[in-house]
Amino acid sequence: MFSPSRQDARGFFFDTWKKHQNGVVLTDLEKIVLPILIDHPEYHSILNHPEKYLEQEWTPEMGETNPFLHLGLHVAIEEQRSIDQPFGIRSLYAQLALRHDDEHRAQHEMMECLGEMIWHAQRYGGGPDVNRYISCVRGKLGMGEEERPRINPNDIPD
């Protein structure tokens, strides 16, 4: 499994943006990421200055959203949607996008749920809880919890 460092992940966003600006052919992954970058003009000045922002800290106390975390969550939602994992997330995404007539807003709602699940796992230990995540997304649609809980990947014995 690939686990890039913070600098590697940020470098990927910087490189994709620079390649786009210079008209360089993008890799398949960069083609997925580029629309996310384009949809966030508020981060373009950051993407234009990697030397200044590669090591920049964004803490909750600063009152600013970490742009790389934000962009990374968008990438995570795109990947989940593309492979429909957790199962059914593609359909839930489509329903949110239809409800709001706005895919970007649907992604942001899903990102809230993803962030909540991650925060909960960090705060209380254990791995990510797919049921917490799916229930949150379903809640955004006014749906209740699923009838049968899912097995979390980290709960499967070796």
Backbone as a ProteinNet text record, in pm:
[ID]
protein_1_A
[PRIMARY]
MFSPSRQDARGFFFDTWKKHQNGVVLTDLEKIVLPILIDHPEYHSILNHPEKYLEQEWTPEMGETNPFLHLGLHVAIEEQRSIDQPFGIRSLYAQLALRHDDEHRAQHEMMECLGEMIWHAQRYGGGPDVNRYISCVRGKLGMGEEERPRINPNDIPD
[TERTIARY]
84.8	0	89.1	51.2	128.9	90.4	189.2	164.6	262	222.5	314.8	333.2	448.2	472.2	389	384.2	312	371.4	504.1	569.9	540.2	537.2	505.5	364.2	269.4	130.2	115	174	166.5	238.2	353.5	428.8	347.4	267.8	182.4	83.5	21.3	-72.4	0.9	117.1	195.5	235.6	285.3	331.5	217.5	103.1	-12.3	-53	-57.5	-96	3.6	133.2	236.3	229.2	211.4	200.1	79.8	-30.6	-150	-120.2	-57.2	-27	68.9	157.8	257	212.5	89.7	37.4	104.2	159.7	226.9	121.7	141.8	48.9	43.9	-78.1	-99.7	-114.5	-76.4	-100.9	-250	-295.1	-436.7	-478.1	-394.4	-427.8	-431.5	-339	-338.6	-463.6	-513.9	-636.6	-756.7	-752.7	-859.7	-848.5	-726.8	-702.1	-720	-686	-690.2	-826.2	-938	-1066.2	-1091.1	-1040.9	-1054.4	-975.5	-855.1	-773.1	-838.9	-890.3	-955	-1078.4	-1151.7	-1273.2	-1244.8	-1117.8	-1080.8	-989.2	-1043.8	-960.5	-901.7	-963.5	-911	-774.6	-738.4	-609.6	-507.4	-544.5	-452	-326.8	-340.7	-220.9	-126.9	-180.3	-96.5	-28.3	-103.1	-47.5	59.7	52.4	151.6	281.3	286.3	405.2	446.6	490.9	529.3	642.5	734.4	847.5	799.7	689.7	636.6	544.9	472.7	367.4	393.9	506.5	533.8	537.3	594	607.7	510.9	423	329.4	241.5	222.1	131.6	-4	-110.7	-245.7	-304.4	-320.5	-375.1	-514.3	-597.2	-731.2	-725.8	-620.5	-607.6	-588.4	-537.7	-517.3	-649.1	-750.5	-881.1	-890.3	-794.4	-795.5	-800.8	-866.2	-869.3	-737.3	-684.2	-564.2	-604.1	-554	-597.3	-561.6	-450.7	-408.9	-494.9	-535.9	-630.7	-762.8	-808.4	-934.3	-929.6	-823.7	-809.3	-797.5	-724	-707.6	-837.8	-924.9	-1056.3	-1140.1	-1128.8	-1198.5	-1148.9	-1017.7	-960	-1012.4	-1019.8	-1070.1	-1214.3	-1297.4	-1437.3	-1443.5	-1361.8	-1359.8	-1319.6	-1220.2	-1176.4	-1286.1	-1347.9	-1457.2	-1567.8	-1601.5	-1709.2	-1671.8	-1548.5	-1507.4	-1508.3	-1479.8	-1476.1	-1595.4	-1684	-1802.9	-1766.2	-1669.9	-1629.3	-1629.6	-1694.8	-1774.1	-1893.2	-1933.5	-2039.1	-2161.4	-2211.2	-2329.7	-2299	-2171.5	-2136.8	-2159.2	-2140.5	-2163	-2308.9	-2400.9	-2543	-2578	-2523.6	-2549.8	-2496.6	-2379.1	-2321.1	-2413.9	-2458.5	-2546.3	-2674.9	-2728.5	-2851	-2825.8	-2712.1	-2678.2	-2659.2	-2589	-2565.4	-2696.7	-2787.1	-2917.4	-2999.6	-2998	-3073.5	-3029.9	-2899.5	-2846.1	-2823.3	-2837	-2804.3	-2663.7	-2572.5	-2437.9	-2346.1	-2260.1	-2170.1	-2068.3	-2021.8	-1922.6	-1982	-2102.5	-2169	-2190.3	-2225.1	-2241.7	-2109.7	-2000.5	-1870.7	-1840.9	-1873.1	-1847.2	-1929	-2050.4	-2131.6	-2071.8	-2026.2	-1963.2	-1831.6	-1758.5	-1633	-1656.1	-1766.3	-1799.9	-1812.5	-1879.4	-1899.3	-1767.5	-1687.4	-1557.8	-1469.6	-1468.3	-1391.1	-1438.4	-1569.4	-1625.5	-1582.9	-1586	-1546.4	-1398.4	-1314.1	-1170.2	-1145.4	-1211.4	-1195.7	-1234.7	-1346.4	-1394.3	-1293.4	-1238.6	-1140.1	-1014.6	-970.6	-853.1	-881.1	-997.3	-1033.4	-1053.9	-1119.2	-1157.1	-1080.3	-988.7	-908.7	-982.9	-911.3	-971.1	-959.9	-1007.5	-1000.2	-1123.3	-1124.8	-1242.1	-1365.8	-1478.4	-1605	-1693.4	-1700.3	-1777	-1924.8	-1975.9	-2116.7	-2142.2	-2049.7	-2060.7	-2061.6	-1972.9	-1961.4	-2087.8	-2130.5	-2249.1	-2372.7	-2385	-2500.8	-2504.5	-2388.8	-2381.8	-2425	-2373.9	-2411	-2559.9	-2608.7	-2752.2	-2834	-2784.2	-2852.3	-2865.4	-2765	-2771	-2884.9	-2926.3	-3035.7	-3168.8	-3167.9	-3289.7	-3322.6	-3223.9	-3243.2	-3192.5	-3246	-3198.7	-3077.1	-3038.3	-2926.7	-2966.3	-2868.5	-2894.9	-2951.1	-3028.4	-3090.3	-2986.5	-2884.6	-2780.2	-2648	-2582	-2450.5	-2349.6	-2256.7	-2150.9	-2034	-1956.9	-1834.2	-1725.7	-1661.8	-1550.9	-1428.6	-1353	-1233.6	-1137.8	-1124.4	-1030.7	-1086.9	-1213.4	-1273.6	-1261.3	-1211	-1198	-1072.1	-1086.6	-968.2	-866.9	-740.9	-632.9	-635.8
-118.2	0	124.3	221.7	343.9	441.7	490.3	586.3	703.2	802.9	913.6	1001.3	1065.3	1163.3	1288.3	1375.7	1501.4	1578.8	1581.6	1653.3	1587.5	1453.6	1383.5	1416.6	1413.4	1441.3	1585.3	1676.9	1816.8	1837.4	1773.1	1782.6	1735.6	1631.1	1581.4	1688.9	1759.1	1866.5	1979.8	2020	2126.3	2086.8	1963.5	1917.6	1909.6	1859	1849.7	1989	2083.6	2219.9	2282.2	2262.3	2318.8	2254.5	2123.6	2055.8	2108.7	2130.1	2186.2	2324.2	2408	2543.5	2544.7	2445.6	2438.8	2353.6	2301.3	2222	2086.3	2034.3	1904.3	1794.3	1683.4	1569.9	1518.1	1493.1	1446.6	1295.1	1238.8	1096.5	1077.6	953	925.8	981.5	963.1	1015	1167.8	1229.9	1375.7	1426.8	1350.3	1388.5	1384.2	1299.2	1294.5	1412.4	1447.6	1553.1	1693.2	1711.7	1846.1	1915.5	1849.8	1920.3	1964.9	1889.2	1927.6	2055.9	2061.8	2182.6	2302.4	2280.9	2389.5	2439.8	2348.8	2386.7	2461.7	2482.3	2552.1	2670.7	2775.3	2892.1	2959.6	2939	2997.7	2939.5	2825	2761.8	2781.8	2846.2	2861	2939.1	3042	3118.1	3031.2	2937.4	2844	2747.5	2693.3	2597.6	2661.3	2792.4	2864	2890.7	2861	2892.6	2774.5	2666.6	2549.6	2578.1	2664.4	2695.3	2757.7	2825.8	2893	2801.7	2712.8	2638	2488.6	2437.6	2294.7	2255	2338.8	2307.6	2386.3	2464.6	2548.1	2462.5	2507.2	2440.9	2512.2	2435.9	2488.6	2414.5	2485.4	2423.1	2477.9	2402.6	2453.6	2588.5	2608.2	2734.2	2853.8	2828.7	2936.3	2978.8	2894.7	2928.6	2913.5	2844.9	2823.6	2674.3	2640.7	2502.4	2469.1	2351	2304.8	2272.8	2349.1	2327.5	2189.2	2133.7	2002.4	1891.5	1908	1812.9	1821	1941.6	1961.4	1896.5	1923.7	1866.3	1714.4	1665.2	1521.3	1450.9	1516	1456.7	1450	1552.4	1546.6	1427.4	1406.7	1294.4	1162.2	1153	1030.1	1002.6	1106.7	1089	1043.8	1103.5	1063.4	917.1	875.8	736.4	642.6	676.8	594	580.4	691	691.1	606.4	616.1	544.9	393.8	346	201.1	153.6	245.6	216.7	144.7	201.9	151.1	263.8	249.7	134.3	115.9	-9.9	-43.2	45.6	101.3	186.4	334.7	369.8	511.3	588	521.4	586	631	545	577.6	690.1	684.9	791	924.7	921.6	1043	1098.9	1011.5	1055.5	1117	1058.3	1112.6	1249.8	1266.1	1397.4	1501.3	1463.7	1557	1597.4	1502.8	1531.1	1621	1592	1671.9	1818.3	1841.2	1978	2037.3	1952.4	1993.3	2053	1988.1	2041.6	1930.5	1878.7	1770.9	1817.5	1941.1	1991.8	1997.8	2044.6	2049.4	1908.6	1814.3	1675.6	1622.6	1653	1608.3	1668.8	1796.1	1860.4	1796	1759.3	1693.1	1557.3	1485.1	1356	1374.5	1479.9	1507.9	1535.4	1600.6	1621.3	1487	1392.8	1260.1	1183.9	1193.3	1126.3	1183.8	1315.1	1381.4	1342.5	1334.5	1294.1	1151.7	1063.1	924.6	918.7	991.8	993.1	1051.3	1163.5	1226.1	1128.2	1060.7	966	853.3	801.1	693.1	741	863.2	917.1	946.7	998.3	1038.1	917.5	814.8	701.6	573.6	579.1	462.5	370	274.1	181.9	237.8	161.2	201.9	278.7	319.5	388.4	298.8	358.9	285.9	315.1	217.6	234.3	260.2	202.7	224.1	368.8	426.5	567.6	655.6	625.3	703.2	692.4	570	548.8	607.9	590.9	646.6	798.4	859.7	1005.8	1051.1	985.1	1022.4	998.6	884.9	856.7	962.4	1007.6	1111.8	1241.9	1272.4	1393.5	1384.4	1261.6	1238.4	1214.5	1223.8	1199.1	1051.5	967.2	822.8	778.5	669.8	614.8	526.2	461.6	367.9	248.2	178.4	56.8	-50	-141.1	-246	-337	-372	-460.6	-385.3	-383.4	-316.6	-388.2	-312.7	-367.3	-412.2	-501.7	-542.9	-444.3	-386.4	-295.5	-375.9	-326.4	-399.9	-433.2	-342.1	-366.6	-468	-507.4	-607.6	-749.8	-765.2	-898	-963.1	-1082.1	-1147.6	-1186	-1186	-1223.2	-1368.6
0	0	0	-77.7	-91.8	18.1	91.3	199	183.4	103.7	78.5	202.4	209.4	315.8	287	383.5	364	246.4	237.2	128.5	-6.5	-10	-134.4	-181.2	-88.3	-124.2	-173	-101.2	-143.3	-276.3	-291.2	-415.3	-534.7	-513.6	-620.9	-665.8	-571.3	-606.9	-678.6	-624.5	-688.6	-830.8	-846.9	-978.3	-1078.9	-1034	-1123.8	-1171.7	-1079.9	-1114.4	-1212.8	-1187.2	-1275.4	-1414.3	-1419.3	-1548.3	-1626.2	-1557.1	-1621.8	-1679.3	-1601.1	-1646.4	-1765.2	-1770	-1877.5	-1995.4	-1989.9	-2099.3	-2115.2	-2007.9	-2011.3	-1997	-2064.9	-2058.3	-1915.1	-1867.4	-1730.7	-1725.6	-1611.9	-1587.8	-1559.8	-1556.5	-1528.8	-1393.2	-1291.8	-1158.7	-1159.3	-1227.5	-1237.7	-1308.7	-1405.7	-1475.4	-1382	-1281.4	-1181.2	-1086.3	-1050.4	-951.7	-1009.8	-1135.8	-1194.5	-1181.2	-1213.4	-1196	-1050.8	-956.5	-816.2	-790.8	-843.7	-828.2	-896	-1015.4	-1089.7	-1014.5	-951	-877.1	-747.4	-715.5	-591.7	-621.3	-684.4	-717.4	-593.7	-479.2	-356	-318.9	-378.4	-348.5	-460.3	-568.6	-680.5	-641.8	-559.2	-518.6	-435.6	-361.5	-285.2	-381.4	-475.9	-572	-660.2	-677.8	-758.1	-683.5	-553.3	-472.8	-384.7	-447.9	-368.2	-270	-307.6	-219.2	-87.7	-91.7	27.3	109.4	42.4	111.1	131.3	80.7	97.3	244.7	329.1	471.7	561.1	500.7	578	668.9	791.3	885	882.4	887.6	903.6	1022.4	1131.5	1252.2	1278.4	1351.4	1384.3	1456.5	1534.8	1609.4	1516.5	1396.2	1298.8	1235	1246.5	1190.8	1040.4	980.7	836.6	807.5	698.7	654.3	586.7	615.7	547.4	403.2	305.9	167.9	115	161.4	111.8	171.1	293.6	352.6	278	252.8	181.7	43.1	-31.1	-164.9	-157.6	-58.6	-40.6	-10.8	66.3	93.4	-33.6	-117.4	-247.1	-329	-329.8	-403.8	-346.5	-214	-150.4	-192.4	-195.3	-236.3	-382.1	-467.6	-609.1	-623.2	-546.5	-554.7	-504.3	-392	-339.3	-442.1	-502.5	-602.3	-723.5	-766.4	-888	-869.9	-748.4	-724.4	-640.8	-607.2	-526	-396.4	-326.6	-195.7	-96.4	16.7	54.5	-40.3	-54.4	-148.3	-127	-236.2	-232	-224.5	-204	-189.8	-319.7	-432.9	-562.7	-574.7	-534.8	-541.1	-443.6	-323.9	-225.8	-276.1	-336	-394	-502.8	-591	-700.1	-645.4	-539.5	-478.7	-416.9	-350.1	-292.8	-402.8	-508.8	-619.1	-684.4	-700.4	-759.3	-667.6	-540	-442.7	-445.7	-454.5	-450.1	-588.9	-692.2	-828.1	-832.6	-757.5	-743.2	-691.2	-779	-738.4	-634.5	-648.4	-553.6	-412.7	-401.9	-270.7	-216	-302	-258.6	-202.6	-269.6	-220	-83.4	-67.5	61.8	173.6	145.5	247.8	282.4	181	207.3	282.3	251.1	319.5	467.6	501.1	642	712.5	647.6	706.3	715.6	613	613.1	723.4	735.1	840.1	979.2	996.3	1125.7	1161.2	1063.4	1087.5	1126.3	1056.2	1084.8	1223.7	1254.5	1385.5	1496.3	1478.2	1578.8	1599.3	1490.5	1500.6	1574.1	1545.6	1612.9	1759.2	1786.9	1924.5	2014.4	1963.6	2047.2	2016.4	1923.1	1888.9	1794.8	1746.3	1650.7	1510.5	1416.8	1277.5	1234.5	1111.4	1055.9	1062.6	1092.8	1107.2	986.3	896.2	772.8	803	911.4	947	988.8	1061.9	1101.2	976.1	883	759.9	675.7	647.6	563.7	631.3	762.2	833.6	824.1	832.8	821.1	681.6	577.7	440.9	420	466.1	454.1	529.5	643.2	720.2	642.2	560.9	477.3	375.6	346.8	252.1	323.7	456	532.1	544.5	523	534.6	671.9	721.2	847	825.8	934	925	841.1	790.9	715.7	809.5	753.5	834.8	897.7	820.2	872.1	873.4	989	994.4	904.3	853.5	769.2	856.6	802.5	870.9	830.9	930.8	904.2	863	765.6	721.2	834.4	931.8	1042.9	1143.6	1129.8	1219.8	1166.9	1044.5	984.5	1043.1	1102.4	1161.1	1053.7	1092.9	999.8	964.4
[MASK]
++++++++++++++++++++++++++++++++++++++++++++++++++++++++++++++++++++++++++++++++++++++++++++++++++++++++++++++++++++++++++++++++++++++++++++++++++++++++++++++

